[in-house]
Amino acid sequence: MEVVIVPDAAAGGELIAEAMAALLRRKPDAVLGVATGSTPLPVYRALEAKVRAGAVEVGRARIAQLDEYVGLPADHPESYRSVLRKEVLEPLGINAEAFLGPDGTAEDVAAACASYEAALTAAGGVDLQLLGIGTDGHIGFNEPCSSLASRTRIKTLTEQTRVDNARFFDDDIDQVPHHVITQGIGTILDARHLVLLATGAGKAEAVAATVEGPVASVCPASALQLHPHATVVVDEAAASKLRLADYFRHAYANKPAWQGI
Ligand code: F6R
């Protein structure tokens, strides 16, 4: 996998937004897989700036959700559908019809998962999947020891993830759902390009395990090592535990510009 060390979150956001814009210029109806949480916000703001500047058209783009809480009403401000409407669809001016996501309110969760898998397939698959990473190494909400071949299904959040996410729920862990629907690791690996963004020292250990550790389900993000086109974009703090940081800097500095990420 390629590791790109950037000075800060804004530079990571700009780099990834430019990769998304380049994809949309080549393929205007591309499917962009999007994550929620704090980390991807600089990407969405940088992409919004490009759209406003007329540097890219998103009128035919499609947006696919990575994961969703189970049991939160769809209009709850912290349902990931609501968050993506506010952070991605509305600012970019993308219609709700172009949005693909699992139904976290479904009575039959297994059927909702199967129907989301079918919708992704019918859309032609995800072209570029943006990922964050949990402090425990999760991608999507594939918590440690998730099958590396898993498909979209229900998962139970770890206590650590619920503590990490309580900040979105008035710092009240009791409000954080226990269950989620998440694209599986196998589903994520089907995307044509995976781009993981990690910022801050709190992610340094998970990043080192992802990039330099063994491929092991105990660190779900390590599955990116199996993907032919995976890019890990990290700021200096998140890169601080990488043994090969100097090599990654050297390789990226000497990469032909036309290659992009
Ligand atoms: C959210 C998701 C999660 C987050 C991860 C990091 O859709 O898939 O894997 O990316 O929990 O969250 P932040 O960015 O808030 O640290």
PDB file of N, CA, C and O in Angstrom, residues 10-41:
ATOM      1  N   ALA A  10      -5.712  19.390   6.974  1.00  0.00           N
ATOM      2  CA  ALA A  10      -6.188  20.157   5.807  1.00  0.00           C
ATOM      3  C   ALA A  10      -5.465  19.699   4.542  1.00  0.00           C
ATOM      4  O   ALA A  10      -6.085  19.556   3.473  1.00  0.00           O
ATOM      5  N   ALA A  11      -4.162  19.430   4.650  1.00  0.00           N
ATOM      6  CA  ALA A  11      -3.407  18.964   3.482  1.00  0.00           C
ATOM      7  C   ALA A  11      -3.887  17.572   3.058  1.00  0.00           C
ATOM      8  O   ALA A  11      -3.997  17.270   1.855  1.00  0.00           O
ATOM      9  N   GLY A  12      -4.219  16.726   4.026  1.00  0.00           N
ATOM     10  CA  GLY A  12      -4.770  15.400   3.705  1.00  0.00           C
ATOM     11  C   GLY A  12      -6.109  15.542   3.000  1.00  0.00           C
ATOM     12  O   GLY A  12      -6.395  14.851   2.012  1.00  0.00           O
ATOM     13  N   GLY A  13      -6.938  16.474   3.506  1.00  0.00           N
ATOM     14  CA  GLY A  13      -8.245  16.697   2.898  1.00  0.00           C
ATOM     15  C   GLY A  13      -8.105  17.155   1.456  1.00  0.00           C
ATOM     16  O   GLY A  13      -8.814  16.677   0.556  1.00  0.00           O
ATOM     17  N   GLU A  14      -7.181  18.057   1.213  1.00  0.00           N
ATOM     18  CA  GLU A  14      -6.978  18.593  -0.139  1.00  0.00           C
ATOM     19  C   GLU A  14      -6.494  17.489  -1.087  1.00  0.00           C
ATOM     20  O   GLU A  14      -6.991  17.355  -2.213  1.00  0.00           O
ATOM     21  N   LEU A  15      -5.544  16.681  -0.627  1.00  0.00           N
ATOM     22  CA  LEU A  15      -4.997  15.611  -1.471  1.00  0.00           C
ATOM     23  C   LEU A  15      -6.091  14.621  -1.883  1.00  0.00           C
ATOM     24  O   LEU A  15      -6.209  14.233  -3.056  1.00  0.00           O
ATOM     25  N   ILE A  16      -6.916  14.242  -0.912  1.00  0.00           N
ATOM     26  CA  ILE A  16      -7.951  13.237  -1.200  1.00  0.00           C
ATOM     27  C   ILE A  16      -9.077  13.855  -2.034  1.00  0.00           C
ATOM     28  O   ILE A  16      -9.591  13.221  -2.967  1.00  0.00           O
ATOM     29  N   ALA A  17      -9.441  15.103  -1.737  1.00  0.00           N
ATOM     30  CA  ALA A  17     -10.483  15.765  -2.535  1.00  0.00           C
ATOM     31  C   ALA A  17     -10.031  15.868  -3.986  1.00  0.00           C
ATOM     32  O   ALA A  17     -10.831  15.723  -4.918  1.00  0.00           O
ATOM     33  N   GLU A  18      -8.735  16.126  -4.212  1.00  0.00           N
ATOM     34  CA  GLU A  18      -8.239  16.223  -5.581  1.00  0.00           C
ATOM     35  C   GLU A  18      -8.312  14.856  -6.274  1.00  0.00           C
ATOM     36  O   GLU A  18      -8.643  14.778  -7.458  1.00  0.00           O
ATOM     37  N   ALA A  19      -8.046  13.781  -5.522  1.00  0.00           N
ATOM     38  CA  ALA A  19      -8.172  12.430  -6.110  1.00  0.00           C
ATOM     39  C   ALA A  19      -9.635  12.156  -6.479  1.00  0.00           C
ATOM     40  O   ALA A  19      -9.929  11.568  -7.531  1.00  0.00           O
ATOM     41  N   MET A  20     -10.554  12.602  -5.624  1.00  0.00           N
ATOM     42  CA  MET A  20     -11.983  12.417  -5.924  1.00  0.00           C
ATOM     43  C   MET A  20     -12.369  13.244  -7.160  1.00  0.00           C
ATOM     44  O   MET A  20     -13.110  12.771  -8.030  1.00  0.00           O
ATOM     45  N   ALA A  21     -11.865  14.477  -7.210  1.00  0.00           N
ATOM     46  CA  ALA A  21     -12.189  15.348  -8.347  1.00  0.00           C
ATOM     47  C   ALA A  21     -11.631  14.752  -9.639  1.00  0.00           C
ATOM     48  O   ALA A  21     -12.315  14.741 -10.676  1.00  0.00           O
ATOM     49  N   ALA A  22     -10.414  14.235  -9.579  1.00  0.00           N
ATOM     50  CA  ALA A  22      -9.811  13.632 -10.785  1.00  0.00           C
ATOM     51  C   ALA A  22     -10.639  12.437 -11.241  1.00  0.00           C
ATOM     52  O   ALA A  22     -10.876  12.250 -12.446  1.00  0.00           O
ATOM     53  N   LEU A  23     -11.102  11.642 -10.288  1.00  0.00           N
ATOM     54  CA  LEU A  23     -11.956  10.492 -10.622  1.00  0.00           C
ATOM     55  C   LEU A  23     -13.245  10.964 -11.303  1.00  0.00           C
ATOM     56  O   LEU A  23     -13.657  10.421 -12.337  1.00  0.00           O
ATOM     57  N   LEU A  24     -13.872  12.008 -10.738  1.00  0.00           N
ATOM     58  CA  LEU A  24     -15.144  12.485 -11.305  1.00  0.00           C
ATOM     59  C   LEU A  24     -14.960  13.127 -12.680  1.00  0.00           C
ATOM     60  O   LEU A  24     -15.879  13.096 -13.495  1.00  0.00           O
ATOM     61  N   ARG A  25     -13.756  13.673 -12.927  1.00  0.00           N
ATOM     62  CA  ARG A  25     -13.506  14.228 -14.271  1.00  0.00           C
ATOM     63  C   ARG A  25     -13.406  13.086 -15.281  1.00  0.00           C
ATOM     64  O   ARG A  25     -13.868  13.209 -16.411  1.00  0.00           O
ATOM     65  N   ARG A  26     -12.809  11.959 -14.869  1.00  0.00           N
ATOM     66  CA  ARG A  26     -12.691  10.784 -15.748  1.00  0.00           C
ATOM     67  C   ARG A  26     -14.002  10.051 -15.877  1.00  0.00           C
ATOM     68  O   ARG A  26     -14.322   9.487 -16.906  1.00  0.00           O
ATOM     69  N   LYS A  27     -14.753  10.012 -14.759  1.00  0.00           N
ATOM     70  CA  LYS A  27     -15.967   9.187 -14.681  1.00  0.00           C
ATOM     71  C   LYS A  27     -17.018   9.977 -13.908  1.00  0.00           C
ATOM     72  O   LYS A  27     -17.133   9.852 -12.690  1.00  0.00           O
ATOM     73  N   PRO A  28     -17.798  10.807 -14.593  1.00  0.00           N
ATOM     74  CA  PRO A  28     -18.706  11.736 -13.898  1.00  0.00           C
ATOM     75  C   PRO A  28     -19.754  11.043 -13.029  1.00  0.00           C
ATOM     76  O   PRO A  28     -20.239  11.647 -12.071  1.00  0.00           O
ATOM     77  N   ASP A  29     -20.111   9.772 -13.338  1.00  0.00           N
ATOM     78  CA  ASP A  29     -21.113   9.102 -12.509  1.00  0.00           C
ATOM     79  C   ASP A  29     -20.464   8.124 -11.519  1.00  0.00           C
ATOM     80  O   ASP A  29     -21.076   7.148 -11.092  1.00  0.00           O
ATOM     81  N   ALA A  30     -19.221   8.419 -11.136  1.00  0.00           N
ATOM     82  CA  ALA A  30     -18.503   7.539 -10.198  1.00  0.00           C
ATOM     83  C   ALA A  30     -19.274   7.393  -8.889  1.00  0.00           C
ATOM     84  O   ALA A  30     -20.038   8.283  -8.492  1.00  0.00           O
ATOM     85  N   VAL A  31     -19.058   6.265  -8.238  1.00  0.00           N
ATOM     86  CA  VAL A  31     -19.632   6.030  -6.910  1.00  0.00           C
ATOM     87  C   VAL A  31     -18.541   6.336  -5.880  1.00  0.00           C
ATOM     88  O   VAL A  31     -17.506   5.677  -5.849  1.00  0.00           O
ATOM     89  N   LEU A  32     -18.792   7.364  -5.067  1.00  0.00           N
ATOM     90  CA  LEU A  32     -17.859   7.719  -3.997  1.00  0.00           C
ATOM     91  C   LEU A  32     -18.364   7.094  -2.705  1.00  0.00           C
ATOM     92  O   LEU A  32     -19.493   7.356  -2.279  1.00  0.00           O
ATOM     93  N   GLY A  33     -17.541   6.267  -2.088  1.00  0.00           N
ATOM     94  CA  GLY A  33     -17.892   5.692  -0.788  1.00  0.00           C
ATOM     95  C   GLY A  33     -17.421   6.647   0.298  1.00  0.00           C
ATOM     96  O   GLY A  33     -16.267   7.072   0.292  1.00  0.00           O
ATOM     97  N   VAL A  34     -18.324   7.001   1.202  1.00  0.00           N
ATOM     98  CA  VAL A  34     -17.978   8.030   2.185  1.00  0.00           C
ATOM     99  C   VAL A  34     -18.088   7.486   3.605  1.00  0.00           C
ATOM    100  O   VAL A  34     -18.917   6.629   3.905  1.00  0.00           O
ATOM    101  N   ALA A  35     -17.232   8.024   4.458  1.00  0.00           N
ATOM    102  CA  ALA A  35     -17.237   7.667   5.880  1.00  0.00           C
ATOM    103  C   ALA A  35     -17.764   8.853   6.672  1.00  0.00           C
ATOM    104  O   ALA A  35     -17.837   9.972   6.167  1.00  0.00           O
ATOM    105  N   THR A  36     -18.104   8.585   7.926  1.00  0.00           N
ATOM    106  CA  THR A  36     -18.531   9.676   8.817  1.00  0.00           C
ATOM    107  C   THR A  36     -17.472   9.848   9.907  1.00  0.00           C
ATOM    108  O   THR A  36     -16.364   9.367   9.770  1.00  0.00           O
ATOM    109  N   GLY A  37     -17.819  10.506  10.994  1.00  0.00           N
ATOM    110  CA  GLY A  37     -16.832  10.802  12.036  1.00  0.00           C
ATOM    111  C   GLY A  37     -16.150  12.124  11.740  1.00  0.00           C
ATOM    112  O   GLY A  37     -16.487  12.817  10.770  1.00  0.00           O
ATOM    113  N   SER A  38     -15.164  12.478  12.546  1.00  0.00           N
ATOM    114  CA  SER A  38     -14.507  13.788  12.422  1.00  0.00           C
ATOM    115  C   SER A  38     -13.482  13.812  11.299  1.00  0.00           C
ATOM    116  O   SER A  38     -13.299  14.838  10.629  1.00  0.00           O
ATOM    117  N   THR A  39     -12.771  12.700  11.108  1.00  0.00           N
ATOM    118  CA  THR A  39     -11.598  12.717  10.227  1.00  0.00           C
ATOM    119  C   THR A  39     -11.903  13.143   8.791  1.00  0.00           C
ATOM    120  O   THR A  39     -11.127  13.922   8.216  1.00  0.00           O
ATOM    121  N   PRO A  40     -12.988  12.658   8.151  1.00  0.00           N
ATOM    122  CA  PRO A  40     -13.167  12.985   6.729  1.00  0.00           C
ATOM    123  C   PRO A  40     -13.645  14.404   6.456  1.00  0.00           C
ATOM    124  O   PRO A  40     -13.659  14.819   5.286  1.00  0.00           O
ATOM    125  N   LEU A  41     -14.000  15.165   7.490  1.00  0.00           N
ATOM    126  CA  LEU A  41     -14.609  16.477   7.230  1.00  0.00           C
ATOM    127  C   LEU A  41     -13.728  17.392   6.361  1.00  0.00           C
ATOM    128  O   LEU A  41     -14.252  18.053   5.448  1.00  0.00           O
TER     129      LEU A  41
END
